[in-house]
Short mmCIF file of N, CA, C and O in Angstrom, two decimals:
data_model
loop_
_atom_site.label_atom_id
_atom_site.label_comp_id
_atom_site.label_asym_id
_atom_site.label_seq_id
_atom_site.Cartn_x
_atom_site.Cartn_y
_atom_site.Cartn_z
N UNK J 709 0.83 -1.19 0.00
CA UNK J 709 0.00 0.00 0.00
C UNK J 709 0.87 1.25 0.00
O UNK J 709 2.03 1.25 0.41
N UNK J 710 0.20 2.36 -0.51
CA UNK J 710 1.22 3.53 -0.76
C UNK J 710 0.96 3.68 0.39
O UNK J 710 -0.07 3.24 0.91
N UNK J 711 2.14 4.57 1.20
CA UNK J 711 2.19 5.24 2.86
C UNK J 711 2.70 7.28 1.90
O UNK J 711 3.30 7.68 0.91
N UNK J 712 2.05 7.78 2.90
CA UNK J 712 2.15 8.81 2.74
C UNK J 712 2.62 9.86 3.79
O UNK J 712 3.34 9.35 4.66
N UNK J 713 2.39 11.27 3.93
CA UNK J 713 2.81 12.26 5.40
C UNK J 713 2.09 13.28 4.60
O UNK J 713 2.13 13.73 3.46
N UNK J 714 1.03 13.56 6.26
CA UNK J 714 -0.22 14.36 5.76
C UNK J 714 -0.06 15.80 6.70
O UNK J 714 -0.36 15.80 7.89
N UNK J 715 0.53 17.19 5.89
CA UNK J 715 0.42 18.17 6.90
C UNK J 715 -0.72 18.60 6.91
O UNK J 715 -1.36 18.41 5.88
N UNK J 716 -1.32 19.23 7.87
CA UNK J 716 -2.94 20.53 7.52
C UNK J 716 -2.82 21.05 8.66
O UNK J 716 -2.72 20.43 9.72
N UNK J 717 -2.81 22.60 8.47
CA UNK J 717 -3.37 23.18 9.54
C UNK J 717 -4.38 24.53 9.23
O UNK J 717 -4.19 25.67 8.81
N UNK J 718 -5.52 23.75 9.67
CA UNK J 718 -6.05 24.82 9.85
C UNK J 718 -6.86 24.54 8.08
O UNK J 718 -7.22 25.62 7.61
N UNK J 719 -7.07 23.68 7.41
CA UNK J 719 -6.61 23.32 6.07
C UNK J 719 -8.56 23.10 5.82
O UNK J 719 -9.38 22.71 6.65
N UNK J 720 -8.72 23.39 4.81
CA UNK J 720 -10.93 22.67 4.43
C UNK J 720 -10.30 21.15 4.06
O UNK J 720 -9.41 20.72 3.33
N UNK J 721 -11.14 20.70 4.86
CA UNK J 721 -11.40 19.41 4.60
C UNK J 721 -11.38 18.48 3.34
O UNK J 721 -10.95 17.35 3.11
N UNK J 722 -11.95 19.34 2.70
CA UNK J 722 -12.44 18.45 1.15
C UNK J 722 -11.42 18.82 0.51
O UNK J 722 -11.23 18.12 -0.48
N UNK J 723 -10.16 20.20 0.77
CA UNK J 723 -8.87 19.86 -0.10
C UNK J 723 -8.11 18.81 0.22
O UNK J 723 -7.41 18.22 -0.61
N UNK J 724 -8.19 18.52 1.41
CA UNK J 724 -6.89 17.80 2.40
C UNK J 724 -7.34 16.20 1.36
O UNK J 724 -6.73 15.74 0.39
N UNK J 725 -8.74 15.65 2.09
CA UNK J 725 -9.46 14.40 1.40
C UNK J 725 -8.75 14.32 -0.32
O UNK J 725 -8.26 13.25 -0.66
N UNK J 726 -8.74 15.33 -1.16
CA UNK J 726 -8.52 15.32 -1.80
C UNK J 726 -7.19 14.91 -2.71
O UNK J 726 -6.87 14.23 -3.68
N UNK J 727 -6.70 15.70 -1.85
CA UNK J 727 -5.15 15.82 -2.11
C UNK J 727 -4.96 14.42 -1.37
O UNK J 727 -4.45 13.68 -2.22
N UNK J 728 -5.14 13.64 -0.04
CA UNK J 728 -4.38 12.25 0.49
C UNK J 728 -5.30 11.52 -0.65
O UNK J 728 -4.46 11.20 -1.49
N UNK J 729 -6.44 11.12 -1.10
CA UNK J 729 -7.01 10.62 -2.08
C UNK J 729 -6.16 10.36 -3.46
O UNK J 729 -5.94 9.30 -4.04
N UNK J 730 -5.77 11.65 -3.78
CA UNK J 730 -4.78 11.60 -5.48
C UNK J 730 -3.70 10.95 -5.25
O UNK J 730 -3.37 10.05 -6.01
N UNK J 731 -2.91 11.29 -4.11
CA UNK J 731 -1.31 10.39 -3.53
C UNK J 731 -1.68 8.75 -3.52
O UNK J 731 -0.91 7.98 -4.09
N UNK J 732 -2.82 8.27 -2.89
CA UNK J 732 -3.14 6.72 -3.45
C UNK J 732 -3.99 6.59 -4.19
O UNK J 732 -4.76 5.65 -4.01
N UNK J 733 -4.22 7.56 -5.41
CA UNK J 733 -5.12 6.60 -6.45
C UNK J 733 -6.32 6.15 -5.98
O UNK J 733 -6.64 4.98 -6.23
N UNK J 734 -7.24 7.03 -5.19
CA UNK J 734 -8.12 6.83 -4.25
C UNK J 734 -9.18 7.21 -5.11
O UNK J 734 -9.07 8.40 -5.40
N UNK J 735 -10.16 6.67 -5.62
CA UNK J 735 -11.60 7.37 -6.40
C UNK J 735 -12.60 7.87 -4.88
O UNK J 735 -13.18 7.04 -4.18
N UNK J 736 -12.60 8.94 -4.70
CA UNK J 736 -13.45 9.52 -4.12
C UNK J 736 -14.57 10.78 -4.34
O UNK J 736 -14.41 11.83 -4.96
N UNK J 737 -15.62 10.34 -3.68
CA UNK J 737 -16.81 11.69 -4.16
C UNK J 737 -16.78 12.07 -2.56
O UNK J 737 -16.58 11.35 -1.58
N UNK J 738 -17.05 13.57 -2.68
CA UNK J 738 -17.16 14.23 -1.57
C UNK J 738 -18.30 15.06 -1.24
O UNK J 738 -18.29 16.27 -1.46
N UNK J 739 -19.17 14.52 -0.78
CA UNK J 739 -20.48 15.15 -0.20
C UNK J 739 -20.93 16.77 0.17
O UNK J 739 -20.42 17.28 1.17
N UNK J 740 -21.56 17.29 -0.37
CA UNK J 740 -21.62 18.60 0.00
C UNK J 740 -21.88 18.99 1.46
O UNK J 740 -21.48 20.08 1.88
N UNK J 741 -22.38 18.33 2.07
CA UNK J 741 -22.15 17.96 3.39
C UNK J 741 -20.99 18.01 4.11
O UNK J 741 -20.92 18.63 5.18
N UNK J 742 -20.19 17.49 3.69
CA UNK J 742 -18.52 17.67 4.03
C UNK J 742 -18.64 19.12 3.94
O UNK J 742 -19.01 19.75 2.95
N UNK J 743 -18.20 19.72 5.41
CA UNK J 743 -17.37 21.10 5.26
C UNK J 743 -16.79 21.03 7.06
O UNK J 743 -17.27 20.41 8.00
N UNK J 744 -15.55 22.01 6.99
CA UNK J 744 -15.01 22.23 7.71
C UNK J 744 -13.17 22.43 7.66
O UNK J 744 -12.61 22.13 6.61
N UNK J 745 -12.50 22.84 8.60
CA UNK J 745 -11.45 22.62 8.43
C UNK J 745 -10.59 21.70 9.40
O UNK J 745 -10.94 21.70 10.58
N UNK J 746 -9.38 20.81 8.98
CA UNK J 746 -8.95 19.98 10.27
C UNK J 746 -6.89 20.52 10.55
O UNK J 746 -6.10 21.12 9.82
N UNK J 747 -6.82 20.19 11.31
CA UNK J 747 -4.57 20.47 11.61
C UNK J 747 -4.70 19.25 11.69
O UNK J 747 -5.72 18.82 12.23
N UNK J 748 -3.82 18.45 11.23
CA UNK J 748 -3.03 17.00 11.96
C UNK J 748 -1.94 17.01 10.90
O UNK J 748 -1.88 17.70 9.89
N UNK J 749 -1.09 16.10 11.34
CA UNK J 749 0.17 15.83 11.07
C UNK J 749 0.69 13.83 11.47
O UNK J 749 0.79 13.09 12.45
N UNK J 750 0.84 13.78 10.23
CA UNK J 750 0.51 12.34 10.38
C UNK J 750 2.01 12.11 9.10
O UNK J 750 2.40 12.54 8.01
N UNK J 751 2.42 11.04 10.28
CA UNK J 751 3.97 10.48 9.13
C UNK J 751 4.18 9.02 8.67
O UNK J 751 4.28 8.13 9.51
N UNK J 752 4.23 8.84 7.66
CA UNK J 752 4.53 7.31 7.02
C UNK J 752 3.52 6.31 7.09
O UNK J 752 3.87 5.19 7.45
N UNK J 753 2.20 6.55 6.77
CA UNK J 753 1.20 6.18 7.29
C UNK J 753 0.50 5.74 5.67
O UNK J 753 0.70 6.28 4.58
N UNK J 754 -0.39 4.53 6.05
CA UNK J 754 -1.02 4.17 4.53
C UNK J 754 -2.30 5.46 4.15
O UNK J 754 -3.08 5.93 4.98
N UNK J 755 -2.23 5.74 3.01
CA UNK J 755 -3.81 6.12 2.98
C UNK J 755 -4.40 5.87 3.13
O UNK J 755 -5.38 6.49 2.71
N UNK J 756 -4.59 4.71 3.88
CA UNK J 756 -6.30 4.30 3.87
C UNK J 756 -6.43 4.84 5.37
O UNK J 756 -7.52 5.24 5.75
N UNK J 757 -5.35 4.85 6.20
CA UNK J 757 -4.83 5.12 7.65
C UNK J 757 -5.29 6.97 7.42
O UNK J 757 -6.30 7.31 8.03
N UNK J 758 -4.79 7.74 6.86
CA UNK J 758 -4.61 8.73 6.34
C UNK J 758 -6.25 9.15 6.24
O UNK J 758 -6.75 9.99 6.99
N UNK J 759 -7.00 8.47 5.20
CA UNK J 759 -8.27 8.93 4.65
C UNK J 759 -9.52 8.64 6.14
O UNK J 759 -10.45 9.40 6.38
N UNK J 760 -9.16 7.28 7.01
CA UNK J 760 -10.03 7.15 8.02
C UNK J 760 -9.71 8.03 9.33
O UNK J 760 -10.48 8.20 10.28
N UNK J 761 -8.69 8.45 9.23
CA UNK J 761 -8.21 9.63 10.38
C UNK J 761 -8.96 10.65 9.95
O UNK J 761 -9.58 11.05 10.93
N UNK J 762 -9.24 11.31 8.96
CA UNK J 762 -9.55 12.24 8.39
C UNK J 762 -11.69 12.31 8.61
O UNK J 762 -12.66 13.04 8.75
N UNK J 763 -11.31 11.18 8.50
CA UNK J 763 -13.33 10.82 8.67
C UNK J 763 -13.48 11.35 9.95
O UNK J 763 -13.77 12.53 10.14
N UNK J 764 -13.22 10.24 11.18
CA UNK J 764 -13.08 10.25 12.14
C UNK J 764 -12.95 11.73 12.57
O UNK J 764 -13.91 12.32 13.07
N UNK J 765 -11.94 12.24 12.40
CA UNK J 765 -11.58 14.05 12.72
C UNK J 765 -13.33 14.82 12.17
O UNK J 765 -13.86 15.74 12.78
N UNK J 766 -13.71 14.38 11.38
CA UNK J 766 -14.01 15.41 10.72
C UNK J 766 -16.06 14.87 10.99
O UNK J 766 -17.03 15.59 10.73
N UNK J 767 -16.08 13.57 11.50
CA UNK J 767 -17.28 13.27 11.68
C UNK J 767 -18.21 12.26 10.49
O UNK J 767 -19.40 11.95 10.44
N UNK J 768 -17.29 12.03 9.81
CA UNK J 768 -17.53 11.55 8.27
C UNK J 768 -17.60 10.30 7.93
O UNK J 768 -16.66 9.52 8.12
N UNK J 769 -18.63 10.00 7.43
CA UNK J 769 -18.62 8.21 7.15
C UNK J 769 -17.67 7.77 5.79
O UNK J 769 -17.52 8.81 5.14
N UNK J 770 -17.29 7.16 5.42
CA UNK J 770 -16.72 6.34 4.14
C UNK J 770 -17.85 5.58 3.80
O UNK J 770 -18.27 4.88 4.72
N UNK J 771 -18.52 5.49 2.61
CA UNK J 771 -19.49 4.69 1.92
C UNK J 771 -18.83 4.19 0.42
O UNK J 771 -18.36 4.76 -0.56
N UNK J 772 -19.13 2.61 0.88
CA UNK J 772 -18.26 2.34 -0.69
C UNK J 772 -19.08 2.44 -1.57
O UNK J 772 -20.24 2.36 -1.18
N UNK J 773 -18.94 2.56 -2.47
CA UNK J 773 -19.84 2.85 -4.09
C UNK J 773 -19.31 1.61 -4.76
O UNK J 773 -18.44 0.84 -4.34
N UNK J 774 -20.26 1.55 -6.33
CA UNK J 774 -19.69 0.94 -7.05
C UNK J 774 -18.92 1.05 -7.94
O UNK J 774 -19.19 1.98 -8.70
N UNK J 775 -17.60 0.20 -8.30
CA UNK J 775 -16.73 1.16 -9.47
C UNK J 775 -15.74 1.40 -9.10
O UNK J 775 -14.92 1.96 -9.83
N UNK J 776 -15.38 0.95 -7.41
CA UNK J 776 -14.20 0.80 -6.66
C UNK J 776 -14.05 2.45 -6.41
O UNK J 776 -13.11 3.15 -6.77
N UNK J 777 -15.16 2.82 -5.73
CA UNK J 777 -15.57 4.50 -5.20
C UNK J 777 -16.15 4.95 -3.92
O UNK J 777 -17.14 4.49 -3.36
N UNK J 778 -15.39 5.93 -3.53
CA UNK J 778 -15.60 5.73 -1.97
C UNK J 778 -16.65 7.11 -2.00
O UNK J 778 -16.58 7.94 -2.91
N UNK J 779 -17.56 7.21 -0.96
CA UNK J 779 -18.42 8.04 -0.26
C UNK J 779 -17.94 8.71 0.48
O UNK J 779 -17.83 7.98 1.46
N UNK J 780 -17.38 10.03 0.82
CA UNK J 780 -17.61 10.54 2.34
C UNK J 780 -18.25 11.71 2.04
O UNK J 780 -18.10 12.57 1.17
N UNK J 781 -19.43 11.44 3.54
CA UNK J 781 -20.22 11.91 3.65
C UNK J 781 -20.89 12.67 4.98
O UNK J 781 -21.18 11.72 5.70
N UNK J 782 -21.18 13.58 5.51
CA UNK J 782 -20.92 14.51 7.17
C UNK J 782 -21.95 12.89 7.82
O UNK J 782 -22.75 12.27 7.12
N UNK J 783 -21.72 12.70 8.72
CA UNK J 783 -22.18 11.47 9.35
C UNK J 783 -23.77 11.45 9.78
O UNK J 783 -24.51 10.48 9.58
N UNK J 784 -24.09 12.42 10.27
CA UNK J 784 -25.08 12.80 10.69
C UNK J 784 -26.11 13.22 8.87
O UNK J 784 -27.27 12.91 8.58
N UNK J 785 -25.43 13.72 8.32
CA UNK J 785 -26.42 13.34 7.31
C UNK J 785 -26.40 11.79 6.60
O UNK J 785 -27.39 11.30 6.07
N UNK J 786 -25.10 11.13 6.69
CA UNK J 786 -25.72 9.71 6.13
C UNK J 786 -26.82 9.41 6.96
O UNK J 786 -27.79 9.32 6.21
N UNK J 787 -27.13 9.23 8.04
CA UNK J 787 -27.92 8.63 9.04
C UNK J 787 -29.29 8.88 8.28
O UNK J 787 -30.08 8.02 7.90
N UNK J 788 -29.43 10.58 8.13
CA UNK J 788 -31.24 11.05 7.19
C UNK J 788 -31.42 10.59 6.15
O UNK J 788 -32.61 10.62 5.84
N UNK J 789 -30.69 10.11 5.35
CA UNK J 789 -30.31 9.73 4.25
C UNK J 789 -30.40 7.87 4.03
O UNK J 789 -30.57 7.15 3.05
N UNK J 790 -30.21 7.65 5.36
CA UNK J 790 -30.27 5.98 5.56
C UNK J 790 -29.10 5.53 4.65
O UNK J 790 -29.40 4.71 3.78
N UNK J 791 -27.82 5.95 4.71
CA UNK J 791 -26.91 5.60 4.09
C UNK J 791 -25.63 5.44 4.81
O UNK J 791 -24.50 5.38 4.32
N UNK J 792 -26.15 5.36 6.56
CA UNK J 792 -24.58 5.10 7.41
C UNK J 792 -24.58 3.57 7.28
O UNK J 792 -25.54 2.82 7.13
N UNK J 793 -23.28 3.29 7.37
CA UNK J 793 -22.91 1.84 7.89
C UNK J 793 -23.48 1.28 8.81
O UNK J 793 -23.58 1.98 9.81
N UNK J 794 -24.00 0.08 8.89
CA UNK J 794 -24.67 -0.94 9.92
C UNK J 794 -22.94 -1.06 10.48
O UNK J 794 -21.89 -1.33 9.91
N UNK J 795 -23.40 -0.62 12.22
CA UNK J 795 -22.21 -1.60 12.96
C UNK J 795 -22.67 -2.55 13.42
O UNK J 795 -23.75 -2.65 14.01
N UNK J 796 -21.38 -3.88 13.03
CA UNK J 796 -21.07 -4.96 13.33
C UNK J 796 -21.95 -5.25 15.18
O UNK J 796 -22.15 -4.32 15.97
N UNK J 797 -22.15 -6.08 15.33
CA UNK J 797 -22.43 -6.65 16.51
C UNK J 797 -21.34 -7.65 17.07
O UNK J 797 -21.52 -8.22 18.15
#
């Protein structure tokens, strides 16, 4: 897996997603929902490590699509939407 080093401070969200997304060849759509800005600093780390830090920070689900395409989406609207992840039991 590609590993990457993610600066932001202070950075909108949907550039950061963006930009760790293009470094692994990541197909992602980004929800208009998505807004905000995040800082972290993260070193030698996979993207996928990279892209779920970034959820997590930011409140954001990952929804896979079809076509090998990822979803993120503000969390609280997947939920209205009926489009969050079922957790595991």
């Amino acid at each position: 897996q590609v590993r990457t080093n993610v600066e932001a401070a202070n950075e909108n969200i949907r550039s950061v997603l963006r930009e760790v997304a293009a470094q692994g060849r990541v197909n992602i759509v980004i929800d208009p929902s998505v807004q905000g800005n995040v800082t972290l600093s993260m070193r030698n780390v996979t993207v996928n490590q990279a892209l779920q830090a970034l959820a997590t920070m930011a409140n954001l689900e990952i929804i896979p699509q079809p076509g090998n395409v990822f979803l993120f989406i503000d969390r609280t609207m997947a939920v209205q939407k009926h489009m969050h992840r079922q957790q595991s039991t």
